[in-house]
Short mmCIF file of C-alpha atoms and ligand atoms in Angstrom, two decimals:
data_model
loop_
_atom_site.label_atom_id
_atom_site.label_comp_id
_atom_site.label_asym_id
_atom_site.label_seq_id
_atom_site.Cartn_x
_atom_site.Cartn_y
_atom_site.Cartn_z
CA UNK N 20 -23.75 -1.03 15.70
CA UNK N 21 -21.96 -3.08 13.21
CA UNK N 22 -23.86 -6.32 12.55
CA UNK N 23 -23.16 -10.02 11.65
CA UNK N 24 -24.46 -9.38 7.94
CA UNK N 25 -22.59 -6.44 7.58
CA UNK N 26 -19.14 -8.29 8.37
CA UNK N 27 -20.84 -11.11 6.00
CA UNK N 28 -21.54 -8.16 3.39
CA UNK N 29 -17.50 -6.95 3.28
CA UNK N 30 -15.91 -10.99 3.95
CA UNK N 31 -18.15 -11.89 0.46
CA UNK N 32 -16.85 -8.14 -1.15
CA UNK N 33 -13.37 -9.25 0.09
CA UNK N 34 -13.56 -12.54 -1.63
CA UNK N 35 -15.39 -11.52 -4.44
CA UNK N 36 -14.16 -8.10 -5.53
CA UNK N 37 -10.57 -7.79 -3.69
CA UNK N 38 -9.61 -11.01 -4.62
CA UNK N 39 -11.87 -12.21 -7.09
CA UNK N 40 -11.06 -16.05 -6.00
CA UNK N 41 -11.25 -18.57 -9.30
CA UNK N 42 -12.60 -22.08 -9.15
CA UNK N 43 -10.06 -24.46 -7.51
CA UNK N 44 -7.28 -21.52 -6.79
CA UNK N 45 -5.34 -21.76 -3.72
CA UNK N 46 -5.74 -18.96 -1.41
CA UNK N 47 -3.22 -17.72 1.65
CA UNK N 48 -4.57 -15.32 4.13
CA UNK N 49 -2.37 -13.09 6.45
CA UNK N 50 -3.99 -12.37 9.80
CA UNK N 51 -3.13 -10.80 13.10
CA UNK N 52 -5.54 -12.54 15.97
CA UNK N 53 -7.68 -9.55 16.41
CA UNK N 54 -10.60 -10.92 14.33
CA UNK N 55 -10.67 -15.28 14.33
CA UNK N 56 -14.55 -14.68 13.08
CA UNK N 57 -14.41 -12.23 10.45
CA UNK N 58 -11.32 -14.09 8.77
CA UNK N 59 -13.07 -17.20 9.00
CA UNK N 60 -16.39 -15.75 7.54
CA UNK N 61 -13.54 -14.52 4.90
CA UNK N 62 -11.71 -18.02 4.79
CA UNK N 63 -15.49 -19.53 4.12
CA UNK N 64 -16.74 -17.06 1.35
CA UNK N 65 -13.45 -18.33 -0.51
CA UNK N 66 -14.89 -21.30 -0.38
CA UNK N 67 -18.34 -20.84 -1.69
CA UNK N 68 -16.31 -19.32 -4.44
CA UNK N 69 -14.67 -22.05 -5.18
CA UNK N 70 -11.61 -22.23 -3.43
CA UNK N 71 -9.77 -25.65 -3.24
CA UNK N 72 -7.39 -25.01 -0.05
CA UNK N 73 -7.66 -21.59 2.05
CA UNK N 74 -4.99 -21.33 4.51
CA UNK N 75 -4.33 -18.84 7.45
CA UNK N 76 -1.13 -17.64 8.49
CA UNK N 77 -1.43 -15.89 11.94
CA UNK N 78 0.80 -13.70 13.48
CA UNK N 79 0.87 -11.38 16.57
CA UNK N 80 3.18 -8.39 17.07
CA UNK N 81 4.14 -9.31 20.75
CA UNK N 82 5.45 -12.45 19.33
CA UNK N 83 7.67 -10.49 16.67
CA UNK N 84 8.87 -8.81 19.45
CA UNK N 85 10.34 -11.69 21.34
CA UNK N 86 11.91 -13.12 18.12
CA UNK N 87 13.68 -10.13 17.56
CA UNK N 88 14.82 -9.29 21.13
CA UNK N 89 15.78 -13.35 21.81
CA UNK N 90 17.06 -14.72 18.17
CA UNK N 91 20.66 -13.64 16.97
CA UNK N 92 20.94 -11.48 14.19
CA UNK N 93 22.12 -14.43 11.87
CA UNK N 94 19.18 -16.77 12.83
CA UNK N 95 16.75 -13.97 12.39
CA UNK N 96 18.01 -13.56 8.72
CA UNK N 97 17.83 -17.05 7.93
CA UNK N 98 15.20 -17.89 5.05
CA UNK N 99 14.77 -21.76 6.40
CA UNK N 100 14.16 -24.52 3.98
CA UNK N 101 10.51 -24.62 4.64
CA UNK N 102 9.61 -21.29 4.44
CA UNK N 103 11.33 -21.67 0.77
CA UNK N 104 8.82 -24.28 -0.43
CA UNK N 105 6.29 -22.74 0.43
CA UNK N 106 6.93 -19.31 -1.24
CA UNK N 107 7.42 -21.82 -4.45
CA UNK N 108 4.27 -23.56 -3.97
CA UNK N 109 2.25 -20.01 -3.57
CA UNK N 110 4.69 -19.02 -6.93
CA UNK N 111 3.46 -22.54 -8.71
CA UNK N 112 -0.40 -22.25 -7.84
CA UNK N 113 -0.47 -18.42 -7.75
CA UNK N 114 -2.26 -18.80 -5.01
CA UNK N 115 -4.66 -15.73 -3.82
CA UNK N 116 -2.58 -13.78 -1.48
CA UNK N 117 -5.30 -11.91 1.30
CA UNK N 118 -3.98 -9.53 4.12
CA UNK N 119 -5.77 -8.64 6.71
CA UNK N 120 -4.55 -5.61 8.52
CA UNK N 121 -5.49 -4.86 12.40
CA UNK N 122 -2.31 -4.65 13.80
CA UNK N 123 -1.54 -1.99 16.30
CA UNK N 124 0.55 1.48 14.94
CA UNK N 125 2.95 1.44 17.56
CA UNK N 126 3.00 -2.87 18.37
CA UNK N 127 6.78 -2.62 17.40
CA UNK N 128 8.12 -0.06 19.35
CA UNK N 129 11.18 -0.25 21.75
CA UNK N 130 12.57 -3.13 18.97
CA UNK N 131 16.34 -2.97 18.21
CA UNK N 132 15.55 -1.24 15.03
CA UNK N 133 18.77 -2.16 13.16
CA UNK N 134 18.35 -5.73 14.13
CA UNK N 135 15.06 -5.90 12.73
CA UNK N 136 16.07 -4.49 9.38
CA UNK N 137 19.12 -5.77 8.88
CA UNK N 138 16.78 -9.00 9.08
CA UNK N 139 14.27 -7.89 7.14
CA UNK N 140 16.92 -6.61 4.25
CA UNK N 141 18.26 -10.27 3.90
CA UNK N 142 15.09 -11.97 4.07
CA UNK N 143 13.62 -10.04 1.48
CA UNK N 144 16.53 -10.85 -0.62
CA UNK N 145 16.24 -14.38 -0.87
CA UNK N 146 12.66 -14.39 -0.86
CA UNK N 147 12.69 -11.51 -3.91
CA UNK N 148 13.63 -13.88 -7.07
CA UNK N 149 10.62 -15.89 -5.63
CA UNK N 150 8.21 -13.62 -5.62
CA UNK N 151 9.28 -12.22 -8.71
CA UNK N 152 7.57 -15.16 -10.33
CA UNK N 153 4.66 -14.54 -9.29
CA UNK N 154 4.53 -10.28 -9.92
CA UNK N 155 1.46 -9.39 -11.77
CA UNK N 156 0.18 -13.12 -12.33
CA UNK N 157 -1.70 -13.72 -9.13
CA UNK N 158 -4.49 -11.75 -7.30
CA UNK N 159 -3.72 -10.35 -3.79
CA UNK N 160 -5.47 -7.82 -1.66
CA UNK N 161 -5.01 -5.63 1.03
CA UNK N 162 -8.36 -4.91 3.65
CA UNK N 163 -8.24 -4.25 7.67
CA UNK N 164 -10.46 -5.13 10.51
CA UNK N 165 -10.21 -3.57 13.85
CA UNK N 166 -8.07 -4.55 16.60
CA UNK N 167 -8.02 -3.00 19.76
CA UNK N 168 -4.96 -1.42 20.28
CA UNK N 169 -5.57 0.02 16.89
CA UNK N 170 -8.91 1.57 17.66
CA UNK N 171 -7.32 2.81 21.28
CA UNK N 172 -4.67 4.56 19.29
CA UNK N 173 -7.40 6.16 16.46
CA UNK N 174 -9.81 6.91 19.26
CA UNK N 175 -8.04 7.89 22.84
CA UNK N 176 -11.08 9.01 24.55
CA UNK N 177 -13.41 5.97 24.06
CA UNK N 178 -13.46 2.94 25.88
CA UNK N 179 -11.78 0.09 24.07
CA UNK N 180 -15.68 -1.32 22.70
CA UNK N 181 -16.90 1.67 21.74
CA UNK N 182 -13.44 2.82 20.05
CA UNK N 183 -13.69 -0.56 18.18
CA UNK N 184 -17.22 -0.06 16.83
CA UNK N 185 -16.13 3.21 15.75
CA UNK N 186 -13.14 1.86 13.77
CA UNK N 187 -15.68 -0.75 12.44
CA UNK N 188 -18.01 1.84 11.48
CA UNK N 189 -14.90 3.83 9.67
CA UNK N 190 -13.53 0.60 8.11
CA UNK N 191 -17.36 -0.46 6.50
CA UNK N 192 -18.00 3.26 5.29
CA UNK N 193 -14.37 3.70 3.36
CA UNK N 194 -14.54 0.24 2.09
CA UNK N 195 -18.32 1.25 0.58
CA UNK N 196 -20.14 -1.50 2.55
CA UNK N 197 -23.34 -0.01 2.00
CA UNK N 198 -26.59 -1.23 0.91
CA UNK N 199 -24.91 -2.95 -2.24
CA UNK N 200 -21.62 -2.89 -2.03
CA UNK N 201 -20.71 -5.01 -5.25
CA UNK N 202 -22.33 -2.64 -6.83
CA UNK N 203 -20.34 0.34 -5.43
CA UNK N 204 -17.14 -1.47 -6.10
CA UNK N 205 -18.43 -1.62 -9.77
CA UNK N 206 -19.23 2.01 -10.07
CA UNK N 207 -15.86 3.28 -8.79
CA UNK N 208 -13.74 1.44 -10.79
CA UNK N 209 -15.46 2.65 -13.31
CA UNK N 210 -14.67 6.36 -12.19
CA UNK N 211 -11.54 5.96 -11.41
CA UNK N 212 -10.87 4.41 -14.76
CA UNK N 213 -12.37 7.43 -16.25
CA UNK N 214 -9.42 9.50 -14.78
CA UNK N 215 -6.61 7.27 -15.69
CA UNK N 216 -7.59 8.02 -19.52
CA UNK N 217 -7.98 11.53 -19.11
CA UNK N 218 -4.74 11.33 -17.48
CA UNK N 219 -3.29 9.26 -19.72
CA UNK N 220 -3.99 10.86 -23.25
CA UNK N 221 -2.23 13.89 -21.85
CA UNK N 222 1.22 11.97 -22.17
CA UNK N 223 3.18 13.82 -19.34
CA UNK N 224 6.36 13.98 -18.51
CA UNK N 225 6.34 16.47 -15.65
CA UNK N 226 4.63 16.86 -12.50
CA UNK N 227 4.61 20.25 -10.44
CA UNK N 228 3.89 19.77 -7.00
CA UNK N 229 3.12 23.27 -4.95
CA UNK N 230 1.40 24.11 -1.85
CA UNK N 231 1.69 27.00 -0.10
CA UNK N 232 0.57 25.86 3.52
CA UNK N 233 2.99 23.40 4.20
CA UNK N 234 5.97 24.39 1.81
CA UNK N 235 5.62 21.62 -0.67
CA UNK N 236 7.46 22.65 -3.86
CA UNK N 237 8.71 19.62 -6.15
CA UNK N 238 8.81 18.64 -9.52
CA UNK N 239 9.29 14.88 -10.73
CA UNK N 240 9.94 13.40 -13.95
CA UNK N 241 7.30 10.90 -15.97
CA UNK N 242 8.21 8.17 -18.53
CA UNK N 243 4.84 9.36 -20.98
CA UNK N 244 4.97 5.43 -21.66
CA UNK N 245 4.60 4.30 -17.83
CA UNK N 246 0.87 4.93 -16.98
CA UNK N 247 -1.48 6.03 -14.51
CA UNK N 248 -3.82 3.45 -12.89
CA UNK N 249 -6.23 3.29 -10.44
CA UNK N 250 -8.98 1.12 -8.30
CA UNK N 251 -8.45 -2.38 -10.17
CA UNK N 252 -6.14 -4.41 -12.13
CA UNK N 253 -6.14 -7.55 -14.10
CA UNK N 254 -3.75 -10.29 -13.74
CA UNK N 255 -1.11 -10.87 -16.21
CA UNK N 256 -2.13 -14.41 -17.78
CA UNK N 257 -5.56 -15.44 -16.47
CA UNK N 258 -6.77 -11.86 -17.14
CA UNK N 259 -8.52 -12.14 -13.39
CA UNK N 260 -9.28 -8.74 -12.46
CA UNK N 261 -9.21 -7.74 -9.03
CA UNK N 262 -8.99 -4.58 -6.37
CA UNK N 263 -5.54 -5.05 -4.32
CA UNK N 264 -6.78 -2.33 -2.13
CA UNK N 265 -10.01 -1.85 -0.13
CA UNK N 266 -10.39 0.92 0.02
CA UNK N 267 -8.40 2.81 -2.64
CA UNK N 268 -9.08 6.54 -3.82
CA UNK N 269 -5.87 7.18 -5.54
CA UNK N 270 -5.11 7.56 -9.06
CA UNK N 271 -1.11 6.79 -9.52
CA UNK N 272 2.01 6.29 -11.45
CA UNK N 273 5.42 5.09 -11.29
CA UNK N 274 7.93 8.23 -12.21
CA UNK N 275 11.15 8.63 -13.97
CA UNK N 276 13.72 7.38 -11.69
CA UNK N 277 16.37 10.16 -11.70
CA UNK N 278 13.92 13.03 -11.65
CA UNK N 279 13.10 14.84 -8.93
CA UNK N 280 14.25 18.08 -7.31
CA UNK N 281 13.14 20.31 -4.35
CA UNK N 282 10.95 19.68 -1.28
CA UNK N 283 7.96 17.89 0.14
CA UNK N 284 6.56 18.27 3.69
CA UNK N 285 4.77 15.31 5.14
CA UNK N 286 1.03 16.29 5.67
CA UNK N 287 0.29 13.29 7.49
CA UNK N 288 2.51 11.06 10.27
CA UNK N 289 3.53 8.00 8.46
CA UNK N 290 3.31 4.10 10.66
CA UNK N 291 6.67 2.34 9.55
CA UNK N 292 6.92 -0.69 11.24
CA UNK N 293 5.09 -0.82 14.32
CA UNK N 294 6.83 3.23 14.45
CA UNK N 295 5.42 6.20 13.94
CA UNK N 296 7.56 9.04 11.70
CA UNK N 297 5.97 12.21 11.99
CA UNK N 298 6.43 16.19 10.79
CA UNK N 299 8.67 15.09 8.30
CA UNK N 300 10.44 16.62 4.94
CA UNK N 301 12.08 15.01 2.30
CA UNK N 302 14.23 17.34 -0.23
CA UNK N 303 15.44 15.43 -3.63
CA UNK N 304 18.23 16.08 -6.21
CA UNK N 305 18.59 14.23 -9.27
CA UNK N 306 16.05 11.68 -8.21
CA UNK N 307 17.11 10.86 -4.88
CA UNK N 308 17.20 11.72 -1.19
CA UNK N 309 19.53 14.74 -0.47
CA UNK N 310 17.89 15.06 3.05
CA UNK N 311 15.57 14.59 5.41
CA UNK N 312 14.55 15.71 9.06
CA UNK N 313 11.66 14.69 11.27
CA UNK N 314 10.30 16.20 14.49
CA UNK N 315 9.68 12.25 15.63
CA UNK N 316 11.28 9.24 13.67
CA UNK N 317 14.12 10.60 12.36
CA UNK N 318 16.65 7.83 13.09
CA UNK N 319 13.77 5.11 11.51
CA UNK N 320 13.51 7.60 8.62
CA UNK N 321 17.12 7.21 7.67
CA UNK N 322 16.97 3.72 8.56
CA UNK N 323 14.37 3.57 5.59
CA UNK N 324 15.82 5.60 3.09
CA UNK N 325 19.04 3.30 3.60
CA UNK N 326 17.57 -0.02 2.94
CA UNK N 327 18.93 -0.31 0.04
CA UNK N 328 19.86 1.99 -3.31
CA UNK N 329 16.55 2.45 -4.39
CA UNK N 330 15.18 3.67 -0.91
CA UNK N 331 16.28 6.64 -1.48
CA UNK N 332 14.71 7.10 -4.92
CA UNK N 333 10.59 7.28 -5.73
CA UNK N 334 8.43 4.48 -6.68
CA UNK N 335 4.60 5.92 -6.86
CA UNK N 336 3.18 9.51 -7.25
CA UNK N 337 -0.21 9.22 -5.98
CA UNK N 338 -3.43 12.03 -6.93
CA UNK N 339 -5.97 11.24 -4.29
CA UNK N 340 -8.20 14.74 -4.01
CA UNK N 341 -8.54 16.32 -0.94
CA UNK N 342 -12.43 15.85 -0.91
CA UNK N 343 -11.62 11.98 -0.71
CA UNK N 344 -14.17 10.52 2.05
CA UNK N 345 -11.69 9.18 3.81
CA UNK N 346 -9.85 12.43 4.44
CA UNK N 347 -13.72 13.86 5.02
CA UNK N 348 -14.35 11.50 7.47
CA UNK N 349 -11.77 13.26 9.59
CA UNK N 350 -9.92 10.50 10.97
CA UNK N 351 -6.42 9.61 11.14
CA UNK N 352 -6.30 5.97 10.83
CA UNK N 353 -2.30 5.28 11.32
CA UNK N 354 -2.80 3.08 9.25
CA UNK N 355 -1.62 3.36 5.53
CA UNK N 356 -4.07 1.20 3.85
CA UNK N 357 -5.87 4.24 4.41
CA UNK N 358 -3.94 7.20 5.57
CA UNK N 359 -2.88 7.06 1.09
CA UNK N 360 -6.29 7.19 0.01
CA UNK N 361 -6.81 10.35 2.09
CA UNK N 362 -4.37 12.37 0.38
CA UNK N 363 -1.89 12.98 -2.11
CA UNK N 364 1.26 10.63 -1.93
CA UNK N 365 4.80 9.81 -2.93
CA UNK N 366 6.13 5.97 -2.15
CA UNK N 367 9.91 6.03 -1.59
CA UNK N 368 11.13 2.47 -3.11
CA UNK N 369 9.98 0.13 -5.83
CA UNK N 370 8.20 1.12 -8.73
CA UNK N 371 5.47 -0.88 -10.76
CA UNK N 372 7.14 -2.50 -13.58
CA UNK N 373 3.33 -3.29 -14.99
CA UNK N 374 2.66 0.28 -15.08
CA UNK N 375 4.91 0.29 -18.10
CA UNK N 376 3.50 -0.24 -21.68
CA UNK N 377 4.85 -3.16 -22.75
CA UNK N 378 6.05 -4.40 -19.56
CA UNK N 379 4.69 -8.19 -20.92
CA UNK N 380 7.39 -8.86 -23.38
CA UNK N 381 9.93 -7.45 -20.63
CA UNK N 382 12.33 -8.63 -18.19
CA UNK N 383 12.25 -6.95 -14.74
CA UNK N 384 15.91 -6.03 -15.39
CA UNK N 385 14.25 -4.17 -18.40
CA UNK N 386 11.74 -2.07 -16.91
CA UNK N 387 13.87 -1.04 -14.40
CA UNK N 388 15.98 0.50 -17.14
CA UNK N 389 13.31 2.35 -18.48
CA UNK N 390 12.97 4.11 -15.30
CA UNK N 391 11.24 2.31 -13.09
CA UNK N 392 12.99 2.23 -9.66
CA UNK N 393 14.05 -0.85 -7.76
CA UNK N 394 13.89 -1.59 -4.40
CA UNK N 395 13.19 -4.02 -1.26
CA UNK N 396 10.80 -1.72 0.09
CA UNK N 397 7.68 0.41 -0.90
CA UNK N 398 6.83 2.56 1.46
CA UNK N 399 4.18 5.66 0.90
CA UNK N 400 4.09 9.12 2.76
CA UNK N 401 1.30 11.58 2.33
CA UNK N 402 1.74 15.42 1.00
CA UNK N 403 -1.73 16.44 -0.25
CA UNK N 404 -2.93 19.04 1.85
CA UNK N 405 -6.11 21.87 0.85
CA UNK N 406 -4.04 23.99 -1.21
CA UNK N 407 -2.08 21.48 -3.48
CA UNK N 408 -1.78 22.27 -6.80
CA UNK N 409 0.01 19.88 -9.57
CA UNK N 410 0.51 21.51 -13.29
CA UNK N 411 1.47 18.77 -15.54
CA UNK N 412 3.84 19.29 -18.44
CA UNK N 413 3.23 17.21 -21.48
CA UNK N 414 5.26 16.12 -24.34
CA UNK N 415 5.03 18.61 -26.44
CA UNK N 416 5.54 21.15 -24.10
CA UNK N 417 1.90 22.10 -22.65
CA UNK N 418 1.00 23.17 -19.38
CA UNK N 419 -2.35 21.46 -17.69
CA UNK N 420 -3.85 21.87 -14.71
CA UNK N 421 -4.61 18.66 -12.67
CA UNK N 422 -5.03 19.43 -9.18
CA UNK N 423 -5.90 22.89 -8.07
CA UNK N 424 -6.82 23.54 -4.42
CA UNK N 425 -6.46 19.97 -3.57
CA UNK N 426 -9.25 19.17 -6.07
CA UNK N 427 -9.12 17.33 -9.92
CA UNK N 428 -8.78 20.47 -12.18
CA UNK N 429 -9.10 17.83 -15.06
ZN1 LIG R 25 -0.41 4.65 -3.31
#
């Protein structure tokens, strides 16, 4: 049974540790209405940290729906005045930005697709110079509470209570709400921090991806001066370090835009809005998307990788190991929050410019031409299976191990 001071326990960790909410900061939360009293028990321990305004935006995919299906394409696009000011007020303050997923895998299906992205794609556009602003100065996080479509969809054979207790149960245990989970939080950073350096003396500038089982064989470039990071990260400024992900198990990187050649096979089915893509392959030449085919999704997995020019180039290589206890736990979550941190991953789309040494004294427009791709979207698809095995290359020519099996070699 998941108790009250349990959900107390992970709202405080949220606050706390995810966001790490300053005296007198602003903070914007991102709910669906699954959970009104966990995100106010979250909405309250911003408070007792110190928060001077927390503010809830709700949403609810039903409603999405009926926007989509009733409001021309134009109108749908539109970026109104309103919604303008207050990106620029959350850019001014850099307000704490909290989401809170529980939103149901397949909530969107049976949208007109191109509708919805077309929308989307301008949207984003406007909104993108805003945002821009503030990119690596404020502290966001992502975290997800049950809702019950989503627990239906992770559990089939339970009733909808028990399936949601379940998910509860699966949520608390990856997010290491334990006995003291501040504690926990503390401990893992500091582990995953210990890989980054390992990782990060080596200087690559090759990874070789192989498995056997599902066909997986790929090599992508690395800028040796873009690094590897992991668990949390400190904002550019203010020096406020925070977790943007609860949970998070991977260890990742931002590669050389313009290299990558051969073949990955999806090991898990990837949620893209609302829509499930699923048995999947991507092959790559000279960086970018040569083709792809899908046993379900296809026509939304073009749609993706034709957002915009940099869909169709990579953003994130990923090392989560396959004895990740979210992968042990045995459960697919459709959900990518944590579907990532149970295997290996690539992210088609935008890079992370702050991933790049340096990357202070730089303009966007600068990072991206050191090889850091640009796009409107980020989206991450899983390859690691048991028998993945990446050999690194470094800069002076040296072959290491780093995943062999599915397991750190390093
Ligand atoms: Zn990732």
């Amino acid at each position: 049974m998941v108790t009250k001071s349990k959900l107390k326990q992970y709202a405080k960790l949220i606050a706390k540790k995810g966001l790490n909410v300053q005296k007198g900061q602003e903070v914007e939360i991102f709910a669906d209405l699954d959970q009104p009293e966990f995100v106010k028990m979250a909405v309250d321990e911003c408070y007792l940290l110190g928060a001077k305004r927390v503010h809830v935006n709700w949403s609810y995919q039903p409603l999405t729906k009926s926007h989509v299906k009733y409001q021309k394409q134009k109108d749908l696009s539109e970026v109104l005045g309103w919604e303008i000011a207050k990106w620029e007020h959350m850019a001014d303050e850099l307000s704490c930005r909290l989401f809170i997923l529980s939103e149901d895998p397949d909530g969107l299906s049976g949208i007109n697709l191109s509708k919805f992205q077309a929308s989307q794609r301008a949207r984003k556009a406007v909104i993108k110079p805003i945002r821009e602003r503030m990119e690596n100065k404020h502290q966001w996080c992502i975290v997800a509470v049950p809702g019950r479509a989503w627990a239906k969809k992770v559990f089939p054979n339970d009733k909808v209570t028990v399936a949601m207790n379940k998910l509860w149960d699966a949520i608390l245990t990856a997010a290491r709400v334990g006995d003291d989970p501040i504690a926990a939080w503390d401990e893992h950073n500091r582990s995953l921090k210990e890989k980054c350096d390992k990782l990060n003396a080596l200087g690559l500038t090759e990874l070789y991806y192989r498995s056997k089982s599902s066909g997986t064989d790929f090599r992508v470039g690395l800028n040796p001066d873009v690094v590897f990071a992991a668990g949390g990260e400190v904002t550019e400024g203010k020096e406020v370090f925070f977790n943007p992900n609860m949970p998070t198990e991977e260890v990742f990187t931002s590669p050389l835009r313009g290299k990558a050649e051969g073949i990955v096979y999806a090991s898990l089915p990837l949620s893209y809005n609302g829509q499930l893509i699923d048995k999947f392959w991507i092959r790559f030449h000279e960086g970018k998307v040569e083709d792809v085919g899908a046993e379900q999704g296809e026509d939304l997995l073009r749609e993706l990788i034709a957002m915009d020019e940099g869909a169709s180039y990579l953003g994130e290589c990923a090392i989560v190991p396959y004895e990740s206890p979210i992968r042990k736990s045995g459960i697919l979550f459709y959900n990518t929050l944590f579907d990532e941190n149970a295997a290996c991953h690539l992210a088609l789309g935008i890079g992370f410019t702050n991933l790049l040494k340096g990357y202070e004294k730089m303009t966007e427009k600068e990072a991206f031409a050191k090889g850091i791709n640009d796009s409107i979207i980020h989206e991450d698809f899983m390859i690691g299976t048991a028998d993945l095995s990446i050999v690194g290359t470094t800069k002076d020519g040296k072959q290491v191990e780093i995943l062999k099996d599915g397991n750190w070699a390093i």
